[in-house]
Coordinates of C-alpha atoms in Angstrom, one line a residue:
M12 CA 93.7 129.1 107.9
T13 CA 92.7 130.8 111.2
M14 CA 90.8 127.7 112.3
L15 CA 93.8 125.5 111.4
L16 CA 96.1 127.6 113.6
Q17 CA 93.7 127.2 116.5
I18 CA 94.0 123.4 116.5
V19 CA 97.7 122.9 115.6
F20 CA 101.0 124.1 116.9
P21 CA 102.6 126.6 114.5
P22 CA 104.4 124.5 111.9
T23 CA 107.9 125.3 110.5
L24 CA 108.5 125.4 106.8
L25 CA 110.3 122.0 107.0
H26 CA 107.4 120.6 109.0
T27 CA 104.9 121.9 106.4
A28 CA 106.9 120.4 103.6
A29 CA 107.1 117.0 105.3
S30 CA 103.4 117.1 105.9
V31 CA 102.5 117.8 102.3
F32 CA 105.0 115.2 101.0
T33 CA 103.5 112.6 103.3
L34 CA 99.9 113.3 102.2
I35 CA 100.8 113.2 98.5
L36 CA 102.8 109.9 99.0
M37 CA 99.9 108.2 100.8
A38 CA 97.4 109.4 98.3
I39 CA 99.5 108.0 95.5
L40 CA 99.7 104.6 97.2
G41 CA 95.9 104.6 97.6
L42 CA 95.3 105.5 94.0
L43 CA 97.7 102.7 92.9
E44 CA 95.6 100.3 94.9
T45 CA 92.4 101.3 93.0
G46 CA 94.3 100.9 89.8
G47 CA 95.3 97.3 90.5
I48 CA 98.9 98.0 91.7
H49 CA 98.7 96.6 95.2
L50 CA 101.0 96.4 98.1
Q51 CA 101.6 92.6 98.2
Y52 CA 100.1 91.3 101.4
S53 CA 97.0 89.5 102.5
K54 CA 94.6 88.5 99.6
F55 CA 96.7 90.7 97.2
S56 CA 100.0 88.9 97.7
N57 CA 101.8 87.7 94.5
T58 CA 103.4 84.3 94.9
T59 CA 105.6 84.7 91.8
R60 CA 107.7 87.5 93.4
M61 CA 110.3 87.4 96.1
N62 CA 108.4 86.9 99.3
V63 CA 108.6 86.2 103.0
P64 CA 106.2 84.3 105.2
S65 CA 103.2 86.6 106.1
R66 CA 103.9 86.3 109.9
V67 CA 107.5 87.3 109.4
G68 CA 106.7 90.1 107.1
M69 CA 104.0 91.5 109.4
F70 CA 106.3 91.3 112.4
L71 CA 109.0 93.2 110.4
I72 CA 106.7 96.0 109.4
Y73 CA 105.6 96.8 112.9
A74 CA 108.7 96.1 115.0
P75 CA 110.8 99.2 113.9
A76 CA 107.9 101.6 114.6
F77 CA 107.4 100.0 118.0
L78 CA 111.1 100.3 118.8
A79 CA 110.9 104.0 117.7
G80 CA 108.1 104.6 120.1
L81 CA 109.9 102.8 122.9
A82 CA 113.1 104.6 122.2
S83 CA 111.3 108.0 122.4
F84 CA 110.9 107.6 126.2
W85 CA 114.7 107.4 126.5
L86 CA 115.6 109.9 123.8
F87 CA 113.0 112.5 125.0
P88 CA 112.5 111.8 128.7
H89 CA 111.2 115.2 129.5
G90 CA 108.2 116.9 128.0
D91 CA 104.6 117.8 128.8
L92 CA 101.7 115.5 129.3
R93 CA 100.6 115.7 125.7
F94 CA 104.0 114.4 124.6
L95 CA 103.8 111.5 127.1
F96 CA 100.3 110.6 125.8
L97 CA 101.5 110.6 122.2
K98 CA 104.6 108.5 122.9
S99 CA 102.4 106.1 124.9
A100 CA 99.7 105.8 122.2
M101 CA 102.3 105.3 119.4
T102 CA 104.1 102.5 121.4
I103 CA 100.8 100.8 122.5
H104 CA 99.5 100.8 118.9
F105 CA 102.5 99.0 117.4
F106 CA 103.0 96.7 120.4
K107 CA 99.3 95.6 120.0
R108 CA 99.9 94.9 116.3
I109 CA 103.0 92.8 117.1
L110 CA 101.0 90.8 119.7
E111 CA 98.3 90.3 117.1
V112 CA 100.8 89.1 114.6
L113 CA 102.3 86.6 117.1
F114 CA 99.2 85.3 118.8
V115 CA 95.9 86.3 117.0
H116 CA 96.2 86.3 113.3
K117 CA 96.0 83.1 111.3
Y118 CA 98.1 83.5 108.2
S119 CA 97.9 81.4 105.0
G120 CA 100.2 82.9 102.5
V121 CA 103.2 85.1 101.9
M122 CA 104.0 88.8 101.8
G123 CA 106.0 90.5 99.1
L124 CA 109.5 91.5 100.2
E125 CA 109.4 94.8 98.4
S126 CA 106.0 95.6 100.0
T127 CA 107.4 94.6 103.4
I128 CA 110.3 97.1 103.0
V129 CA 107.9 99.9 101.7
I130 CA 105.5 99.5 104.6
L131 CA 108.2 99.0 107.2
G132 CA 109.9 102.2 106.0
T133 CA 106.6 104.1 105.9
Y134 CA 105.5 103.1 109.5
F135 CA 109.0 103.8 110.9
T136 CA 109.4 107.1 109.2
L137 CA 105.9 108.4 110.0
S138 CA 106.2 107.4 113.6
S139 CA 109.7 108.9 114.1
I140 CA 108.8 112.2 112.4
M141 CA 105.5 112.4 114.4
I142 CA 107.5 112.0 117.7
Y143 CA 110.2 114.4 116.7
A144 CA 107.7 117.0 115.5
Q145 CA 106.1 116.8 118.9
Q146 CA 109.4 117.3 120.6
L147 CA 109.8 120.5 118.6
T148 CA 106.5 121.8 120.1
Q149 CA 107.8 121.7 123.7
G150 CA 107.7 125.2 125.2
L151 CA 105.4 126.6 122.5
P152 CA 102.0 128.0 123.4
E153 CA 99.2 125.4 123.3
P154 CA 96.6 125.5 120.5
S155 CA 93.6 127.5 121.6
I156 CA 91.3 124.5 121.0
D157 CA 92.6 121.5 123.1
L158 CA 91.8 118.2 121.5
E159 CA 94.1 116.1 123.6
Y160 CA 91.5 114.2 125.7
P161 CA 89.0 113.6 122.9
G162 CA 92.0 112.2 121.1
I163 CA 92.7 109.7 123.9
V164 CA 89.1 108.5 123.9
L165 CA 89.1 108.1 120.1
F166 CA 92.4 106.3 120.2
L167 CA 91.1 103.8 122.7
I168 CA 88.0 103.2 120.7
G169 CA 90.1 102.7 117.6
I170 CA 92.5 100.1 119.0
S171 CA 89.7 98.3 120.8
G172 CA 87.5 98.0 117.7
N173 CA 90.5 97.1 115.6
F174 CA 91.5 94.3 117.9
Y175 CA 87.9 93.0 118.2
H176 CA 87.5 92.7 114.4
H177 CA 90.9 91.2 114.0
Y178 CA 89.8 88.6 116.5
L179 CA 86.7 87.9 114.5
L180 CA 88.8 87.4 111.4
S181 CA 91.1 85.0 113.2
K182 CA 88.0 82.9 114.2
L183 CA 87.3 82.2 110.5
R184 CA 90.4 80.0 110.5
A185 CA 89.9 78.4 113.9
N186 CA 90.0 74.9 112.5
G187 CA 93.2 75.4 110.5
S188 CA 91.5 76.4 107.3
K189 CA 93.5 78.6 104.9
D190 CA 90.6 79.5 102.7
Y191 CA 89.1 83.0 102.6
K192 CA 85.5 83.3 103.9
I193 CA 83.0 86.1 104.1
P194 CA 83.6 87.7 107.6
R195 CA 80.6 87.8 110.0
G196 CA 79.8 89.5 113.3
G197 CA 80.4 93.0 114.6
L198 CA 80.5 95.6 112.0
F199 CA 81.4 93.0 109.3
E200 CA 77.6 92.8 108.9
L201 CA 77.7 96.4 107.5
V202 CA 81.2 96.9 106.0
I203 CA 83.9 94.5 104.8
C204 CA 86.8 96.4 106.4
P205 CA 85.7 97.5 109.9
H206 CA 89.2 96.8 111.1
Y207 CA 90.4 99.5 108.7
L208 CA 87.7 101.9 110.0
F209 CA 88.8 101.5 113.6
E210 CA 92.5 101.8 112.6
I211 CA 91.7 105.1 111.0
L212 CA 89.9 106.2 114.2
G213 CA 93.1 105.2 116.1
F214 CA 95.3 107.3 113.9
V215 CA 92.9 110.3 114.1
G216 CA 93.0 109.9 117.9
M217 CA 96.8 110.1 117.8
S218 CA 96.6 113.2 115.7
L219 CA 94.2 114.8 118.1
I220 CA 96.5 114.0 121.0
S221 CA 99.5 115.5 119.1
Q222 CA 97.8 118.5 117.3
T223 CA 100.7 119.0 114.9
L224 CA 100.3 119.5 111.2
F225 CA 102.3 116.4 110.5
S226 CA 100.2 114.2 112.7
F227 CA 97.0 115.4 110.9
S228 CA 98.7 114.9 107.6
A229 CA 99.8 111.3 108.5
S230 CA 96.4 110.3 109.8
L231 CA 94.6 111.8 106.7
G232 CA 97.1 110.1 104.4
S233 CA 96.6 106.8 106.2
A234 CA 92.8 107.2 106.0
M235 CA 93.1 107.8 102.2
Y236 CA 95.2 104.7 101.7
L237 CA 93.0 102.5 103.8
T238 CA 89.8 103.8 102.1
C239 CA 91.2 102.8 98.7
R240 CA 92.4 99.4 100.1
S241 CA 88.9 98.8 101.5
Y242 CA 87.3 99.6 98.2
V243 CA 89.5 97.1 96.3
S244 CA 88.9 94.5 99.1
R245 CA 85.1 94.8 98.7
R246 CA 85.6 94.5 94.9
W247 CA 87.7 91.3 95.5
Y248 CA 85.0 89.8 97.7
L249 CA 82.4 90.5 95.1
S250 CA 84.4 88.8 92.5
K251 CA 85.1 85.7 94.6
F252 CA 81.8 85.1 96.4
E253 CA 78.5 84.9 94.5
D254 CA 76.7 85.1 97.8
F255 CA 78.5 88.2 99.1
P256 CA 75.8 90.5 100.5
K257 CA 75.6 93.6 98.2
Q258 CA 74.4 95.8 101.0
V259 CA 77.7 95.4 102.8
K260 CA 79.8 98.5 102.1
A261 CA 83.6 98.9 102.0
L262 CA 84.5 101.1 105.0
I263 CA 81.7 103.3 106.3
P264 CA 78.3 101.8 107.2
Y265 CA 75.5 102.6 104.8
V266 CA 77.7 105.2 103.0
F267 CA 80.9 103.8 101.3

């Protein structure tokens, strides 16, 4: 507990409750994935349900969170450098995802409307609460262990690695093919979901910039969900491709 108080701003009771609820919710979503109840996007979309085109669905899930980040500069124009870095990181992260949806990814299917709404609401809510929680720290004493600048470095590594591996995925469909293939290049030689790994690093970077209990809870919850999603993704590739290399792990090279 003492160590925790050295790296986070003192949380209020409401802040703590929101953090615990978020962690539990994300853990449940992850466990549902491993149990075969998937959020309906990418290779796990269900064409028998009400759907939207994948590009439309992906744009919808990122746009509100991006607008929340953008609006935070107007709603909270004042604040310390840490707050500015967090608002910037949040906005850049979702703006990057929108640009990838529009210009990088090659989509072949549909996305479940229910899942679109769930993910949209989750991203928007987490982003908005994280920004508001940071606003509440203004004027409070800084944590005794400052992780702000390591967080910036980790965030930049995360978004760069995430973009690079999204680019590699897009090249699999360079000739208009809509079939799934075994990804190659980069960390795809070691894990099947390196884009998830770098996305987790980006989220952890934002939590280090923020150093609020909620930001750490949100990044841990996201990591738990993406870990479970990577596990079922590897299981899917093993079932679809007889030549899938067994040494390729799900998320963490040589480990998991």
